[in-house]
């Protein structure tokens, strides 16, 4: 059993975590200064999003140089120190490998632009007339996925921003370059890797129009994807390191293959299906109330499907691309604490490896930006335009961004109640949420009942109980939309997890018989009925164990 089964991973978005030198931008030394705090959460790994040299059009997901540090974040010495200091505390670093594309500022792309054949073959260039892109594929950030280069009379593919050019993985030289990046960081003592949108790297042989969608069906989990991953892992010798792939619009069948240890690809996968249950017709920019039946169905399918075939899930609600979960599936006002804890319990007792995104452990909320000039994210700014062009009013467009923008997760980490939430001494690059006065690390350290201390307990429970790491999972109260409940079993032991997804009291369709069970954790201090639970209070969570 890989040790990642009892591990919890903490995700850091350096730009918004802690600023050590007062320029308003978080940095590596800021992270180092908070390692004791991170250690106090009980987590085993830190995944940091990229801090490599980059023009920062997509905040570092547009890499210009994979082996050097963006001076805004610090120096190579700082990164070496971060790795060493984390290791001293028993924490491994996972670095973020953005291998689907590079920045157009990367020297490979610059050489390609100058007409150097070798480097043109590092990317995906296609012939075409200046007014007709090779296919009708759409960029994930809006607009065409192709950009014309007049000097070459060719188009290049960019599934993301126009400054993020897709790499040509069919070229063995490209694969070799990327392996060298892994070898470089592995030698520095990095303990694992997160691979950005890695299931998009294998492009089809033939490029054709997509008449039913935006083109993703041609390159998602593409033809050589499993071969490429196996080769990358084997040739860099990272089979036994912790790895996670970010899988865009993927399928259960592929994720089983990506994460089955016998396949020697990755330790686990992120998928996003459960974070689309509030997208109307699958469209992120159309608001809808979350469909809890769908949410339950998805967790059931993925949990049981992965277990049956030896796959492994990454468990998460939040990351740097997602709005804050307490504002999304919880209630960030009246029941902020209860719902934040319920959502945490939901995830942390499941089969898989949980991830905590900076600030989630405090129950941080969406920041509530009100004007377009408070936004920084390229996707949000593009879509604001698109929404207006589609006929939405400014107010409607801002309301949508307020709920869907990636900047909701990028507001500065709330450390204390001082100016700028203790994140920086000067004005941060992006605004602090107004509620930092009471939602912050310092306040929550003092409050035994805080969301922060609840997260610590959850992380600790996973370490203590094998049933949480390895028990099999079976779902309960399937017919009841308001309730998300499951049972884990291992060698005759049973763990029952009951969660009320709503802000109302919910009567259970049939009482949960819990004679002989002990309560491991709950978000209400007054214990629910000891022998038989008939109802759940608003956002109540209870975890029961029978040995
Ligand atoms: C991933 C990252 C996201 C980035 C995109 C393109 O989805 O999480 O932040 O914009 O890939 O690299
Ligand atoms: Ca700084």
Coordinates of C-alpha atoms and ligand atoms in Angstrom, one line a residue:
X1 CA 0.0 0.0 0.0
X2 CA 1.5 3.3 -1.1
X3 CA 1.8 5.7 1.9
X4 CA -0.3 8.2 0.0
X5 CA -3.4 6.3 1.2
X6 CA -3.0 7.8 4.7
X7 CA -1.7 11.1 3.4
X8 CA -3.3 14.5 3.1
X9 CA -2.0 17.0 0.7
X10 CA -2.0 20.8 1.1
X11 CA -2.1 22.9 -2.0
X12 CA -0.4 26.3 -2.1
X13 CA -1.0 29.0 -4.7
X14 CA 2.2 31.0 -3.9
X15 CA 1.1 34.3 -5.4
X16 CA -1.7 34.4 -2.8
X17 CA -0.2 32.6 0.2
X18 CA 2.2 34.8 2.0
X19 CA 4.3 37.8 0.9
X20 CA 7.7 38.0 2.7
X21 CA 9.1 41.2 1.1
X22 CA 6.2 43.6 0.9
X23 CA 5.7 43.8 -2.8
X24 CA 2.1 42.6 -2.5
X25 CA 2.9 39.2 -4.2
X26 CA 3.2 36.0 -2.3
X27 CA 6.6 34.2 -2.6
X28 CA 8.8 31.2 -1.7
X29 CA 10.2 32.8 1.5
X30 CA 6.6 33.5 2.5
X31 CA 5.9 29.7 2.2
X32 CA 9.0 28.9 4.2
X33 CA 7.9 31.2 7.0
X34 CA 4.6 29.3 7.2
X35 CA 6.0 25.8 7.2
X36 CA 5.3 25.3 10.9
X37 CA 1.7 26.2 10.4
X38 CA 1.5 23.7 7.5
X39 CA 3.1 21.1 9.7
X40 CA 0.6 21.8 12.4
X41 CA -2.2 20.7 10.0
X42 CA -0.7 17.2 10.0
X43 CA -0.4 17.1 6.2
X44 CA 2.3 15.0 4.5
X45 CA 2.8 16.8 1.2
X46 CA 2.6 20.3 -0.2
X47 CA 1.6 20.7 -3.8
X48 CA 2.7 24.2 -5.0
X49 CA 1.3 25.6 -8.2
X50 CA 4.1 26.8 -10.6
X51 CA 6.7 29.5 -9.7
X52 CA 8.9 29.0 -12.7
X53 CA 10.0 31.8 -15.0
X54 CA 6.9 33.0 -16.7
X55 CA 5.3 36.1 -18.2
X56 CA 2.4 35.3 -15.9
X57 CA -0.4 35.6 -18.4
X58 CA -1.9 32.6 -16.7
X59 CA -0.2 33.1 -13.3
X60 CA 2.7 30.7 -14.0
X61 CA 0.8 28.0 -16.0
X62 CA 2.5 29.7 -18.9
X63 CA 6.1 28.5 -18.4
X64 CA 9.0 30.2 -20.0
X65 CA 11.7 28.2 -18.3
X66 CA 11.0 25.0 -16.4
X67 CA 14.3 25.0 -14.6
X68 CA 14.5 28.5 -13.2
X69 CA 12.5 30.5 -10.7
X70 CA 10.5 33.5 -11.5
X71 CA 12.3 36.4 -9.6
X72 CA 8.9 37.6 -8.3
X73 CA 8.7 34.5 -6.3
X74 CA 12.4 34.2 -5.2
X75 CA 15.5 32.4 -6.2
X76 CA 16.8 28.9 -6.7
X77 CA 18.4 29.1 -3.3
X78 CA 15.0 29.9 -1.8
X79 CA 13.5 26.9 -3.5
X80 CA 16.3 24.6 -2.3
X81 CA 15.7 25.9 1.2
X82 CA 12.0 25.3 0.9
X83 CA 12.6 21.7 -0.1
X84 CA 15.1 21.2 2.8
X85 CA 13.0 23.0 5.4
X86 CA 9.9 21.1 4.5
X87 CA 11.8 17.8 4.6
X88 CA 13.0 18.6 8.1
X89 CA 9.4 18.7 9.1
X90 CA 8.5 15.5 7.3
X91 CA 6.7 17.2 4.5
X92 CA 7.4 16.4 0.9
X93 CA 7.1 18.9 -1.9
X94 CA 5.1 18.2 -5.1
X95 CA 5.9 20.4 -8.0
X96 CA 3.5 21.3 -10.8
X97 CA 4.5 20.2 -14.2
X98 CA 2.8 22.1 -17.0
X99 CA 3.6 19.8 -20.0
X100 CA 0.7 20.2 -22.3
X101 CA 2.0 23.6 -23.4
X102 CA 4.7 26.2 -22.9
X103 CA 4.5 30.0 -22.8
X104 CA 5.1 31.6 -26.2
X105 CA 8.0 33.3 -24.5
X106 CA 9.8 29.9 -24.1
X107 CA 13.0 29.8 -26.1
X108 CA 11.7 26.7 -28.0
X109 CA 8.7 28.7 -29.2
X110 CA 10.8 31.7 -30.1
X111 CA 13.0 29.6 -32.2
X112 CA 10.0 28.0 -33.8
X113 CA 8.7 31.5 -34.6
X114 CA 12.0 32.3 -36.3
X115 CA 11.3 29.4 -38.7
X116 CA 13.7 26.9 -37.0
X117 CA 12.3 23.5 -38.3
X118 CA 13.5 21.5 -35.3
X119 CA 11.6 23.8 -32.9
X120 CA 8.6 24.2 -35.1
X121 CA 8.1 20.5 -34.7
X122 CA 8.0 21.0 -30.9
X123 CA 4.6 22.6 -31.3
X124 CA 1.6 22.0 -33.4
X125 CA 1.7 24.2 -36.5
X126 CA -0.7 23.7 -39.4
X127 CA -1.0 25.2 -42.8
X128 CA -3.9 27.4 -43.6
X129 CA -5.2 30.6 -45.0
X130 CA -5.0 33.6 -42.7
X131 CA -8.8 33.8 -42.4
X132 CA -9.6 30.1 -41.9
X133 CA -8.2 28.3 -38.9
X134 CA -7.4 24.6 -39.4
X135 CA -10.4 23.5 -37.3
X136 CA -13.3 25.1 -35.5
X137 CA -11.9 24.1 -32.0
X138 CA -12.4 26.5 -29.2
X139 CA -9.8 27.5 -26.6
X140 CA -10.8 26.7 -23.0
X141 CA -10.4 30.3 -22.2
X142 CA -12.8 31.5 -25.0
X143 CA -12.3 32.1 -28.7
X144 CA -10.5 30.0 -31.3
X145 CA -7.9 27.5 -30.3
X146 CA -5.7 28.5 -33.2
X147 CA -3.5 31.6 -33.8
X148 CA -2.1 32.6 -37.1
X149 CA 1.6 33.5 -37.5
X150 CA 1.8 35.6 -40.7
X151 CA 5.6 35.3 -41.0
X152 CA 5.3 31.5 -41.2
X153 CA 1.9 31.4 -42.9
X154 CA 0.9 28.8 -40.4
X155 CA -1.4 28.4 -37.4
X156 CA -0.4 27.1 -34.0
X157 CA -2.7 25.3 -31.6
X158 CA -3.4 26.7 -28.1
X159 CA -6.0 24.9 -26.1
X160 CA -5.7 27.6 -23.4
X161 CA -4.5 31.2 -23.7
X162 CA -3.0 32.4 -27.0
X163 CA 0.3 32.7 -25.1
X164 CA 0.2 29.0 -24.1
X165 CA 1.2 27.0 -27.2
X166 CA 0.5 23.2 -27.1
X167 CA 3.5 21.0 -27.3
X168 CA 3.8 18.2 -29.9
X169 CA 4.1 15.0 -27.8
X170 CA 4.4 12.9 -30.9
X171 CA 7.9 14.3 -31.3
X172 CA 10.2 12.1 -29.1
X173 CA 12.6 15.1 -28.7
X174 CA 9.8 16.9 -26.9
X175 CA 9.2 14.0 -24.6
X176 CA 12.9 13.8 -23.8
X177 CA 13.1 17.5 -22.9
X178 CA 10.2 17.1 -20.5
X179 CA 11.8 14.1 -18.9
X180 CA 14.8 16.2 -18.2
X181 CA 12.7 18.7 -16.4
X182 CA 11.4 15.9 -14.1
X183 CA 14.9 14.5 -13.6
X184 CA 16.2 18.0 -12.7
X185 CA 13.6 18.6 -9.9
X186 CA 13.8 15.0 -8.7
X187 CA 17.5 15.5 -8.2
X188 CA 16.7 18.5 -6.1
X189 CA 14.8 16.4 -3.7
X190 CA 11.2 17.0 -4.8
X191 CA 9.0 14.1 -3.6
X192 CA 6.2 14.1 -6.1
X193 CA 4.6 15.8 -9.1
X194 CA 1.3 17.2 -10.2
X195 CA 0.8 17.1 -13.9
X196 CA -1.3 19.9 -15.3
X197 CA -4.1 18.9 -17.8
X198 CA -2.1 15.9 -18.6
X199 CA -4.8 13.9 -20.3
X200 CA -4.8 16.5 -23.1
X201 CA -1.2 15.9 -24.3
X202 CA -1.9 13.2 -26.9
X203 CA -3.4 14.9 -30.0
X204 CA -5.1 13.1 -32.8
X205 CA -3.4 12.2 -36.1
X206 CA -6.1 13.9 -38.1
X207 CA -7.3 17.4 -37.3
X208 CA -11.0 17.8 -38.2
X209 CA -13.9 20.1 -37.3
X210 CA -16.0 19.2 -34.3
X211 CA -19.6 19.6 -35.3
X212 CA -21.0 18.6 -31.9
X213 CA -18.6 20.3 -29.5
X214 CA -15.5 22.4 -28.9
X215 CA -13.0 19.8 -30.2
X216 CA -12.2 18.2 -26.9
X217 CA -13.5 14.8 -27.9
X218 CA -10.5 14.6 -30.3
X219 CA -7.7 15.2 -27.8
X220 CA -9.1 14.3 -24.4
X221 CA -7.6 11.0 -23.2
X222 CA -6.1 11.0 -26.7
X223 CA -4.8 8.0 -28.7
X224 CA -1.3 7.7 -27.2
X225 CA -2.0 9.0 -23.7
X226 CA -1.3 5.9 -21.7
X227 CA 1.8 5.1 -23.7
X228 CA 3.2 8.6 -23.1
X229 CA 2.5 8.5 -19.4
X230 CA 4.1 5.1 -19.0
X231 CA 7.2 6.2 -20.8
X232 CA 7.5 9.4 -18.9
X233 CA 7.2 7.7 -15.5
X234 CA 9.5 4.8 -16.4
X235 CA 12.3 6.8 -18.0
X236 CA 12.4 9.3 -15.1
X237 CA 12.1 6.6 -12.4
X238 CA 9.2 8.2 -10.6
X239 CA 7.1 5.0 -10.3
X240 CA 7.3 5.1 -6.5
X241 CA 6.9 8.8 -6.1
X242 CA 3.5 10.4 -5.4
X243 CA 2.0 11.7 -8.6
X244 CA -1.3 13.2 -9.5
X245 CA -2.7 14.0 -12.9
X246 CA -5.2 16.7 -13.6
X247 CA -7.7 15.1 -15.9
X248 CA -9.9 17.4 -17.9
X249 CA -13.3 16.0 -19.0
X250 CA -12.1 12.5 -18.5
X251 CA -13.8 9.1 -18.0
X252 CA -13.8 6.6 -15.2
X253 CA -12.4 3.9 -17.5
X254 CA -9.3 6.1 -18.3
X255 CA -8.8 7.2 -14.7
X256 CA -8.8 3.6 -13.6
X257 CA -6.0 3.0 -16.0
X258 CA -4.1 6.1 -15.0
X259 CA -4.1 5.2 -11.4
X260 CA -4.1 1.4 -11.2
X261 CA -0.7 0.6 -9.7
X262 CA -0.2 -2.3 -12.1
X263 CA -0.3 0.2 -15.0
X264 CA 2.6 2.2 -13.6
X265 CA 1.3 5.5 -14.7
X266 CA 0.2 7.8 -11.8
X267 CA -0.7 7.5 -8.1
X268 CA -4.1 9.2 -8.6
X269 CA -6.3 11.5 -10.7
X270 CA -8.2 14.7 -10.3
X271 CA -11.5 14.7 -12.2
X272 CA -14.0 17.5 -12.2
X273 CA -17.4 16.0 -12.9
X274 CA -18.6 16.6 -9.3
X275 CA -17.7 20.3 -9.7
X276 CA -20.1 20.7 -12.7
X277 CA -23.3 19.8 -10.9
X278 CA -24.2 23.5 -10.7
X279 CA -23.3 24.2 -14.4
X280 CA -26.5 24.6 -16.5
X281 CA -26.2 22.3 -19.5
X282 CA -22.6 21.8 -18.7
X283 CA -21.9 25.5 -19.2
X284 CA -19.7 27.0 -16.4
X285 CA -21.0 30.5 -17.2
X286 CA -24.7 29.6 -16.7
X287 CA -25.7 29.6 -13.1
X288 CA -27.8 26.8 -11.6
X289 CA -28.5 25.5 -8.1
X290 CA -26.4 22.4 -7.4
X291 CA -28.1 19.2 -8.4
X292 CA -27.4 17.0 -5.3
X293 CA -28.8 13.8 -6.9
X294 CA -26.3 14.2 -9.6
X295 CA -23.5 14.9 -7.1
X296 CA -24.4 11.7 -5.1
X297 CA -24.6 9.7 -8.3
X298 CA -21.1 10.9 -9.4
X299 CA -19.5 10.1 -6.1
X300 CA -21.1 6.7 -6.0
X301 CA -20.0 5.9 -9.6
X302 CA -16.4 7.1 -9.1
X303 CA -15.9 5.7 -5.6
X304 CA -17.2 2.2 -6.3
X305 CA -15.9 2.1 -9.9
X306 CA -12.3 3.0 -8.8
X307 CA -12.4 0.6 -5.9
X308 CA -13.6 -2.3 -8.0
X309 CA -10.7 -1.9 -10.5
X310 CA -7.9 -0.8 -8.1
X311 CA -7.9 2.9 -9.1
X312 CA -7.3 5.7 -6.7
X313 CA -9.1 9.1 -6.4
X314 CA -7.7 12.5 -5.5
X315 CA -10.5 13.9 -3.2
X316 CA -11.1 17.6 -3.3
X317 CA -13.5 20.5 -3.5
X318 CA -11.2 23.4 -3.8
X319 CA -8.2 24.5 -5.8
X320 CA -6.9 27.6 -7.5
X321 CA -9.4 27.2 -10.3
X322 CA -12.6 26.7 -8.3
X323 CA -14.8 29.0 -6.3
X324 CA -14.7 28.4 -2.5
X325 CA -16.8 25.4 -1.6
X326 CA -18.5 26.9 1.5
X327 CA -19.9 29.7 -0.8
X328 CA -20.9 27.1 -3.4
X329 CA -22.3 24.0 -1.8
X330 CA -22.5 25.3 1.8
X331 CA -23.9 28.5 3.4
X332 CA -21.2 31.1 3.8
X333 CA -23.3 33.2 6.2
X334 CA -25.7 31.6 8.7
X335 CA -24.1 28.2 8.8
X336 CA -20.6 28.9 7.6
X337 CA -18.8 26.8 10.2
X338 CA -21.3 23.9 10.1
X339 CA -21.4 23.7 6.4
X340 CA -17.6 24.1 5.9
X341 CA -17.1 21.2 8.4
X342 CA -19.8 19.1 6.8
X343 CA -18.2 19.5 3.4
X344 CA -14.8 18.6 4.8
X345 CA -16.2 15.4 6.5
X346 CA -17.9 14.4 3.2
X347 CA -14.5 14.4 1.4
X348 CA -12.1 13.3 4.1
X349 CA -13.8 10.1 5.1
X350 CA -14.0 8.8 1.5
X351 CA -11.7 6.4 -0.3
X352 CA -8.8 8.4 -1.9
X353 CA -6.3 11.0 -1.0
X354 CA -7.7 14.3 0.3
X355 CA -6.4 17.7 -0.8
X356 CA -6.8 20.9 1.2
X357 CA -6.5 24.2 -0.7
X358 CA -5.0 27.1 1.2
X359 CA -7.7 28.8 3.3
X360 CA -10.2 26.0 2.8
X361 CA -9.1 24.8 6.3
X362 CA -10.4 28.2 7.6
X363 CA -13.7 28.1 5.8
X364 CA -12.6 31.0 3.6
X365 CA -15.4 32.3 1.3
X366 CA -15.6 33.8 -2.1
X367 CA -14.3 37.4 -1.7
X368 CA -17.3 39.1 -3.3
X369 CA -15.6 41.3 -5.8
X370 CA -18.1 43.8 -7.2
X371 CA -16.3 45.5 -10.1
X372 CA -14.6 44.1 -13.2
X373 CA -11.3 45.9 -12.4
X374 CA -11.0 43.8 -9.2
X375 CA -10.5 40.7 -11.3
X376 CA -7.1 39.5 -12.5
X377 CA -7.7 36.1 -14.1
X378 CA -7.3 35.9 -17.9
X379 CA -10.3 33.4 -18.2
X380 CA -12.6 35.7 -16.1
X381 CA -11.7 38.8 -18.1
X382 CA -12.2 37.0 -21.4
X383 CA -15.5 35.6 -20.3
X384 CA -16.7 38.9 -19.0
X385 CA -16.4 40.2 -22.5
X386 CA -18.0 37.2 -24.0
X387 CA -20.9 37.4 -21.6
X388 CA -21.5 41.1 -22.5
X389 CA -21.2 40.3 -26.2
X390 CA -23.9 37.6 -25.7
X391 CA -26.2 40.3 -24.4
X392 CA -25.9 40.0 -20.7
X393 CA -25.9 43.2 -18.7
X394 CA -22.9 44.2 -16.7
X395 CA -24.7 43.4 -13.5
X396 CA -25.6 39.9 -14.7
X397 CA -22.0 39.3 -16.0
X398 CA -20.5 40.4 -12.6
X399 CA -23.0 38.3 -10.7
X400 CA -21.8 35.2 -12.8
X401 CA -18.1 36.1 -12.2
X402 CA -18.8 36.5 -8.5
X403 CA -19.8 32.9 -8.4
X404 CA -17.7 31.3 -11.1
X405 CA -14.5 33.2 -11.5
X406 CA -11.2 31.5 -10.6
X407 CA -10.2 34.6 -8.7
X408 CA -12.7 33.5 -6.0
X409 CA -10.0 31.1 -4.8
X410 CA -7.1 33.5 -5.4
X411 CA -7.9 36.2 -2.8
X412 CA -5.0 36.4 -0.3
X413 CA -4.7 33.9 2.5
X414 CA -6.2 35.3 5.7
X415 CA -3.6 35.1 8.4
X416 CA -4.8 37.6 11.0
X417 CA -7.0 40.6 11.5
X418 CA -4.4 43.2 10.7
X419 CA -4.3 45.2 7.5
X420 CA -4.3 43.0 4.3
X421 CA -5.1 40.1 6.6
X422 CA -1.4 39.6 7.4
X423 CA -0.7 38.5 3.9
X424 CA 1.5 41.5 3.0
X425 CA 2.6 44.8 4.3
X426 CA 1.5 46.6 1.1
X427 CA -1.5 46.4 -1.1
X428 CA -1.9 42.8 -2.5
X429 CA -2.0 42.1 -6.2
X430 CA -5.6 41.0 -5.7
X431 CA -8.1 42.2 -3.1
X432 CA -8.5 40.6 0.3
X433 CA -12.0 39.3 1.3
X434 CA -13.7 41.7 3.7
X435 CA -14.4 39.0 6.2
X436 CA -10.7 38.5 7.1
X437 CA -11.4 40.3 10.4
X438 CA -12.9 37.2 11.8
X439 CA -12.0 34.4 9.3
X440 CA -8.3 34.1 9.8
X441 CA -5.6 31.7 11.1
X442 CA -5.0 33.7 14.3
X443 CA -8.6 33.8 15.3
X444 CA -9.2 30.2 14.5
X445 CA -6.2 29.0 16.4
X446 CA -7.8 30.4 19.6
X447 CA -11.2 28.9 18.9
X448 CA -11.3 25.2 19.8
X449 CA -14.4 24.8 17.7
X450 CA -13.0 26.4 14.6
X451 CA -13.1 25.0 11.1
X452 CA -9.3 24.9 11.3
X453 CA -9.2 22.7 14.3
X454 CA -11.8 20.4 12.7
X455 CA -9.7 20.0 9.7
X456 CA -6.7 19.0 11.9
X457 CA -8.9 16.3 13.5
X458 CA -9.9 14.9 10.1
X459 CA -6.3 14.7 8.9
X460 CA -5.4 12.9 12.1
X461 CA -8.2 10.5 11.9
X462 CA -7.1 9.3 8.4
X463 CA -3.6 8.6 9.9
X464 CA -5.0 6.7 12.9
X465 CA -7.6 4.5 11.2
X466 CA -6.9 2.0 8.6
X467 CA -10.6 1.8 7.8
X468 CA -10.5 5.4 6.5
X469 CA -7.4 4.6 4.4
X470 CA -8.4 1.3 3.0
X471 CA -12.0 0.3 3.9
X472 CA -14.3 -0.4 1.1
X473 CA -17.1 2.0 0.5
X474 CA -20.9 1.5 0.1
X475 CA -23.5 4.2 -0.2
X476 CA -26.5 4.7 2.1
X477 CA -29.8 6.7 1.8
X478 CA -29.4 6.7 -2.0
X479 CA -33.0 7.9 -2.4
X480 CA -32.6 10.9 -0.2
X481 CA -31.2 13.9 -2.1
X482 CA -30.5 15.9 1.0
X483 CA -28.3 13.3 2.6
X484 CA -24.9 12.1 1.6
X485 CA -24.1 9.0 3.6
X486 CA -21.8 6.1 3.3
X487 CA -20.4 3.1 5.1
X488 CA -16.8 2.0 5.0
X489 CA -15.9 -1.5 6.1
X490 CA -12.7 -3.3 6.8
X491 CA -12.1 -6.7 8.6
X492 CA -15.5 -6.6 10.4
X493 CA -15.1 -2.9 11.4
X494 CA -17.6 -0.4 10.2
X495 CA -17.5 3.4 9.8
X496 CA -20.7 5.3 9.1
X497 CA -20.6 8.8 7.7
X498 CA -23.8 10.8 7.7
X499 CA -24.0 14.3 6.1
X500 CA -26.9 16.7 5.8
X501 CA -26.3 18.7 2.6
X502 CA -28.9 21.3 3.5
X503 CA -29.6 24.1 5.9
X504 CA -32.8 22.4 7.1
X505 CA -33.3 19.6 9.6
X506 CA -33.8 16.4 7.6
X507 CA -35.7 13.4 8.8
X508 CA -33.9 10.2 7.8
X509 CA -36.1 7.9 5.7
X510 CA -35.2 5.2 8.2
X511 CA -33.4 5.8 11.4
X512 CA -29.6 4.9 11.4
X513 CA -29.1 2.2 14.0
X514 CA -25.9 3.0 15.8
X515 CA -26.0 1.0 18.9
X516 CA -22.4 0.0 19.8
X517 CA -20.8 2.7 17.6
X518 CA -18.7 5.5 19.0
X519 CA -18.8 9.0 17.5
X520 CA -15.4 9.8 16.0
X521 CA -16.2 13.3 15.0
X522 CA -19.2 15.6 14.5
X523 CA -19.7 19.3 13.7
X524 CA -22.3 19.6 16.5
X525 CA -21.1 19.4 20.1
X526 CA -24.4 18.1 21.5
X527 CA -24.3 14.5 20.5
X528 CA -27.1 13.2 18.3
X529 CA -29.1 10.3 19.7
X530 CA -26.7 7.6 20.8
X531 CA -28.6 4.5 19.7
X532 CA -30.6 5.5 16.7
X533 CA -30.3 8.7 14.6
X534 CA -33.7 9.7 13.3
X535 CA -32.9 13.2 12.0
X536 CA -29.9 15.4 11.0
X537 CA -29.6 19.0 12.1
X538 CA -28.7 21.7 9.5
X539 CA -25.5 20.7 7.7
X540 CA -24.9 18.1 10.4
X541 CA -22.1 15.6 10.0
X542 CA -21.5 12.5 12.1
X543 CA -18.9 9.9 11.8
X544 CA -19.5 6.7 13.7
X545 CA -17.1 3.8 14.2
X546 CA -17.7 0.2 15.4
X547 CA -14.6 -1.9 15.9
Ligands
LIG1 C1 -5.0 23.8 -15.3 C2 -4.6 24.7 -14.2 C3 -5.1 26.1 -14.6 C4 -4.5 26.5 -15.9 C5 -4.7 25.5 -17.0 C6 -3.8 25.7 -18.1 O1 -6.3 23.6 -15.4 O2 -5.1 24.2 -13.0 O3 -4.9 27.0 -13.6 O4 -5.0 27.7 -16.3 O5 -4.4 24.1 -16.5 O6 -2.4 25.4 -17.8
LIG2 CA1 6.7 39.1 -2.5

